[in-house]
Structures are given as C-alpha cells and as structure tokens.
CSV table of C-alpha atoms in Angstrom, one decimal:
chain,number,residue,atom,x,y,z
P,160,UNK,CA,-7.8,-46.7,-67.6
P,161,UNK,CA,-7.0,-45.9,-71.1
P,162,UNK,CA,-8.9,-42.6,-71.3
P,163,UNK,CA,-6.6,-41.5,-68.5
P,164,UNK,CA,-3.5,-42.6,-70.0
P,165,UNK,CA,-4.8,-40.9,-73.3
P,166,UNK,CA,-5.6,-37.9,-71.3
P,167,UNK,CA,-1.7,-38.2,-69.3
P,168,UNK,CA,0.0,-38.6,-72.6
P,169,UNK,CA,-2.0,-35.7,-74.6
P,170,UNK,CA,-0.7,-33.7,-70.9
P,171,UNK,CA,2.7,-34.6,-71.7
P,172,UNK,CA,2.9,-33.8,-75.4
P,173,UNK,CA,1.3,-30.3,-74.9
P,174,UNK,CA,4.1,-29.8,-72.3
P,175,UNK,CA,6.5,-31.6,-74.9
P,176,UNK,CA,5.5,-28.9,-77.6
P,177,UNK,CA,5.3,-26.1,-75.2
P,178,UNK,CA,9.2,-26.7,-73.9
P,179,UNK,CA,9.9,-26.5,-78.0
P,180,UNK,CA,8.3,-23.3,-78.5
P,181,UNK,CA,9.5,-21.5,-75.3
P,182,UNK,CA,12.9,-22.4,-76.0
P,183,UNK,CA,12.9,-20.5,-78.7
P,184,UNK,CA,12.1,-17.3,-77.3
P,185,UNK,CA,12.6,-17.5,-73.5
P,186,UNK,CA,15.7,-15.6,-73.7
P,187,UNK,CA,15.2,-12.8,-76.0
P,188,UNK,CA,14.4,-10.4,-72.9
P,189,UNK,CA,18.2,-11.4,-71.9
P,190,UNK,CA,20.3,-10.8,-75.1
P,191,UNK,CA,22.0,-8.0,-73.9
P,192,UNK,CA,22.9,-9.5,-70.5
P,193,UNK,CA,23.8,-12.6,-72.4
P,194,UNK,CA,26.4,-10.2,-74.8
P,195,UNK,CA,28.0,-9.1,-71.7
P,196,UNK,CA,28.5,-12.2,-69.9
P,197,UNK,CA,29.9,-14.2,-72.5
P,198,UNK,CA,31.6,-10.6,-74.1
P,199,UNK,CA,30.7,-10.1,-77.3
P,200,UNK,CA,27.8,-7.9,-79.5
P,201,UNK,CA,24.6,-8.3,-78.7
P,202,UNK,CA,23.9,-9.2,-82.1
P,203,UNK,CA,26.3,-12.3,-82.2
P,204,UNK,CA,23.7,-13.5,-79.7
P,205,UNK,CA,21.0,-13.4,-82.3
P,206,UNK,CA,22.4,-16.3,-84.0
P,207,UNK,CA,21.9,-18.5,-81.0
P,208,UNK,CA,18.0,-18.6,-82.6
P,209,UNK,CA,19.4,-19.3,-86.1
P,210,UNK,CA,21.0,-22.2,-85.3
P,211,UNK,CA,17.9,-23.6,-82.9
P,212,UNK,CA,15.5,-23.2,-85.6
P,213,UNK,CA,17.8,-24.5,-88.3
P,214,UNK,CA,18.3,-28.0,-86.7
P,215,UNK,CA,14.8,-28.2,-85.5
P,216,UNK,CA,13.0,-28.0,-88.8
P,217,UNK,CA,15.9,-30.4,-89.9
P,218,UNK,CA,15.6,-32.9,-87.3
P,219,UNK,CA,11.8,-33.2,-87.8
P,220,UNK,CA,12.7,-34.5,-91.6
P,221,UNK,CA,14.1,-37.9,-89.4
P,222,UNK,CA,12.1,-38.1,-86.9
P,223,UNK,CA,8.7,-39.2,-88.4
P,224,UNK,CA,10.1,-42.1,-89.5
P,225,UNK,CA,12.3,-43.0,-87.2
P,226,UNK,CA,9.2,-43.1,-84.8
P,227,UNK,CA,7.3,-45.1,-87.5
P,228,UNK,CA,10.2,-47.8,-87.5
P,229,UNK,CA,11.3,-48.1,-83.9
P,230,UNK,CA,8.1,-46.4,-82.1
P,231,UNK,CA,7.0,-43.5,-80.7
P,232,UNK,CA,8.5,-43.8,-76.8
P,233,UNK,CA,12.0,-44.1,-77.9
P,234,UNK,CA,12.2,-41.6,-80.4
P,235,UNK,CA,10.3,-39.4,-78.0
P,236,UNK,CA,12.8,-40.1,-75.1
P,237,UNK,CA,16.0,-39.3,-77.3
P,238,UNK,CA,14.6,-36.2,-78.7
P,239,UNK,CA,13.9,-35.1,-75.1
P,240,UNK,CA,17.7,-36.5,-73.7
P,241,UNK,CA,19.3,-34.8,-76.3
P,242,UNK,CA,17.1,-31.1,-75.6
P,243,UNK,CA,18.3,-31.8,-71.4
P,244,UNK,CA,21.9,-32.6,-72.7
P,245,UNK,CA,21.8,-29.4,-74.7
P,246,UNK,CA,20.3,-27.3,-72.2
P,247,UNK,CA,22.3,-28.3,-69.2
P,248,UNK,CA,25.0,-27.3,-72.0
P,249,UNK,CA,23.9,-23.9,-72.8
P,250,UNK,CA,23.4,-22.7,-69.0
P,251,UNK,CA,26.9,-23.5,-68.1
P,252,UNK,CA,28.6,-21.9,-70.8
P,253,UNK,CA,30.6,-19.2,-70.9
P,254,UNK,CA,31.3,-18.9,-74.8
P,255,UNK,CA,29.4,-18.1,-77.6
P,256,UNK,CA,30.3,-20.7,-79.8
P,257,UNK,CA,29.3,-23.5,-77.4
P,258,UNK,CA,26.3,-21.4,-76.7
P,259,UNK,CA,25.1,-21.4,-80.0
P,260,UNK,CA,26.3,-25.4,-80.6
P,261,UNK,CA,23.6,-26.3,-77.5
P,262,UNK,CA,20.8,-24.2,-79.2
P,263,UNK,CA,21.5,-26.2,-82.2
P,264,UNK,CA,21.5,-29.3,-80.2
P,265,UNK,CA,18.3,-27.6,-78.5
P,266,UNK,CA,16.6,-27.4,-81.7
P,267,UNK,CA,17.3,-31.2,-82.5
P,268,UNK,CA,15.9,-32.6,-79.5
P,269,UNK,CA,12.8,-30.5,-79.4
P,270,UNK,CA,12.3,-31.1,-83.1
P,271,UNK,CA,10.9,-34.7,-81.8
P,272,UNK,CA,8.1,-32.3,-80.0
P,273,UNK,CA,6.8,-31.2,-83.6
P,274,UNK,CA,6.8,-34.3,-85.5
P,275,UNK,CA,4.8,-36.1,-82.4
P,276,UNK,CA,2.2,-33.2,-81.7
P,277,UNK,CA,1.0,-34.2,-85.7
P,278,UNK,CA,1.1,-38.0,-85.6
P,279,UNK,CA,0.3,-39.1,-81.8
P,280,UNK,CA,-3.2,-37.5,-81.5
P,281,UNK,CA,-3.6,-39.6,-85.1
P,282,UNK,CA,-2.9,-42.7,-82.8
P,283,UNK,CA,-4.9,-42.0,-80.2
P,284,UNK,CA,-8.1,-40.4,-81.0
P,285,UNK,CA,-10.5,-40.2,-83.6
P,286,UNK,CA,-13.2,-37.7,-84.8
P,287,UNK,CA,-14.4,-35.3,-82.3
P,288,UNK,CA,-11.4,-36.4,-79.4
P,289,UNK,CA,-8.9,-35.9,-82.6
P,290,UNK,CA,-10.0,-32.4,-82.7
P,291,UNK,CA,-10.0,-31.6,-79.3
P,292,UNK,CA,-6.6,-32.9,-78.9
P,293,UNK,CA,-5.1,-31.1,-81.7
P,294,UNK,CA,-6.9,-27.6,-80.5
P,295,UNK,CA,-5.5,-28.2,-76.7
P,296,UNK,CA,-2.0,-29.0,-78.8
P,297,UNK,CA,-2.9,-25.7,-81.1
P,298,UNK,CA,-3.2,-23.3,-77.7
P,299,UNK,CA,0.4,-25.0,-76.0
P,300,UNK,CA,1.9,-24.1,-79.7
P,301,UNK,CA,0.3,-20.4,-80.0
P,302,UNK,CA,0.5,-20.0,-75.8
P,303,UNK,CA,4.0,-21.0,-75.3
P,304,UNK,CA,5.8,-18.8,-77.1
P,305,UNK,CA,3.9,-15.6,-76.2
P,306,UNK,CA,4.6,-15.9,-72.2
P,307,UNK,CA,8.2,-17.3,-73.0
P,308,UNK,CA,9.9,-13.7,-73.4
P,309,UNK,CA,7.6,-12.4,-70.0
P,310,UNK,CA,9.2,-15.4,-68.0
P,311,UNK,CA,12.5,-15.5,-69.6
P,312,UNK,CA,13.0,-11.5,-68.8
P,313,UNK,CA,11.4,-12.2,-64.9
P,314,UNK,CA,13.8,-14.8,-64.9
P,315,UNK,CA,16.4,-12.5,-66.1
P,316,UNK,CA,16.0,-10.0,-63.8
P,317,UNK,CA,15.7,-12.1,-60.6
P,318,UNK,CA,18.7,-14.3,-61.5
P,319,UNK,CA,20.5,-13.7,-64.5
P,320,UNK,CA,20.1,-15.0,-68.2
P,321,UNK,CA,20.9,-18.4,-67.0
P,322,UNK,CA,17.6,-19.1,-65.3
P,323,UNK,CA,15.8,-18.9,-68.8
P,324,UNK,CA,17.6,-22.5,-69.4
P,325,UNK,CA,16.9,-23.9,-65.9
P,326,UNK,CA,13.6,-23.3,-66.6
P,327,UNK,CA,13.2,-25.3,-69.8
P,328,UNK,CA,14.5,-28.1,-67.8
C-alpha cells in the first residue's frame, strides 16, 4: 500500500513539475494571435514570460520552508490554487496588463512544483528508488517544455490562444 501511494504521489509531482514547465512555453506558438486579440505589439506579449519566470524563481525562495514548517500537502495545495486562480485569470482576459499579472501569479503557484520535485523524492525514497524518481522527475522537467509550444500552437490553431490556458488546467 505504501509503494503505491509512493508510486501515485511521484505521478502527481511529475505532472506537478510538468504543468510548471509547459506553462512557460505553451503559448509562444500564439503571440501574435495573442497581440491582436488583446491589441497591442507582439512584443509587449513577450513580457507575459518575464513576469512568470520572475515570480517563480522568487516564490521557490518561500516555499521550501514554508513546506518544512507547515508540511508538504498544504503548501503543495496553495501553490497549485493559486497557479488555477491565475490561469482561469489569464484565459478570460482581455488586457495585457491583467495578462501579464496572472502569468506572474502563474509563476508563483507553480514555483511550489520546483521546490517539491528536489525535496519530496528526499522523503520518500532512498538509494536506487531516489534516483529513479528524480530521473522520471528529470524527463517531465526536460519533456514538458519541448512539446509545450507543439500543443500550445495545435491548440492555437483549432481554438484560439486561449486554449493554451485551458489546457494547463
């Protein structure tokens, strides 16, 4: 019964740490669709990534230990409110400025995802299970963010730019 939760809860971070990555590229395919829909230069868009990687290497500063203090679950579950929050945010927008706010607040939430792919598989397994874990959390990391742009312009083109944050959610 452990092993399987073990196994369920390495699942779940890999998909935690995927969602991070992706978002940071899922919509580069869209950038000019996203200029014209919100109306404004493409490269005013740009800074929609700024501001998601700013806050998430910030936000990883505070959330080691905050997890170490209150626990893991918690922190986990905040990190991953405030990324839906965001999200649900950034896909109904129609200005820039909010835009780029939910990518910050994107970035925030998903930070949780890098500060627990380094110190959950520490809790959980040891030796030769430590390293497989981290290698299967190594491929989401490396993975994720390669197909993001290949999804996010599909999505792009069978919806609109939009669809790229539906699907992080």
């Amino acid at each position: 019964m452990k092993r399987q939760r073990n196994v369920n809860l390495l699942l779940m971070l890999v998909l935690l740490v995927a969602v991070g990555q992706m978002a940071q590229t899922i919509y580069i395919p869209a950038i000019a669709d996203m200029a014209q829909a919100l109306n404004v230069r493409e490269g005013a868009v740009q800074s929609v990534m700024a501001a998601y990687l700013l806050t998430y290497g910030v936000s990883q500063l505070f959330y080691g230990p905050l997890s170490d203090r209150v626990g893991r679950r918690p922190v986990i579950l905040v990190g991953m409110s405030i990324f839906m929050v965001a999200t649900l945010i950034a896909m109904t927008t129609h200005s820039l400025t909010v835009l780029i706010a939910a990518s910050a607040m994107q970035g925030m939430g998903t930070g949780v995802g890098g500060v627990m792919a380094r110190t959950l598989p520490r809790d959980l397994y040891e030796g030769t299970q430590l390293r497989h874990a981290n290698s299967l959390l190594n491929m989401g990391i490396l993975v994720s963010p390669l197909l993001a742009p290949l999804i996010g312009g599909l999505l792009d083109t069978l919806w609109n730019w939009r669809a790229c944050y539906a699907f992080l959610l």
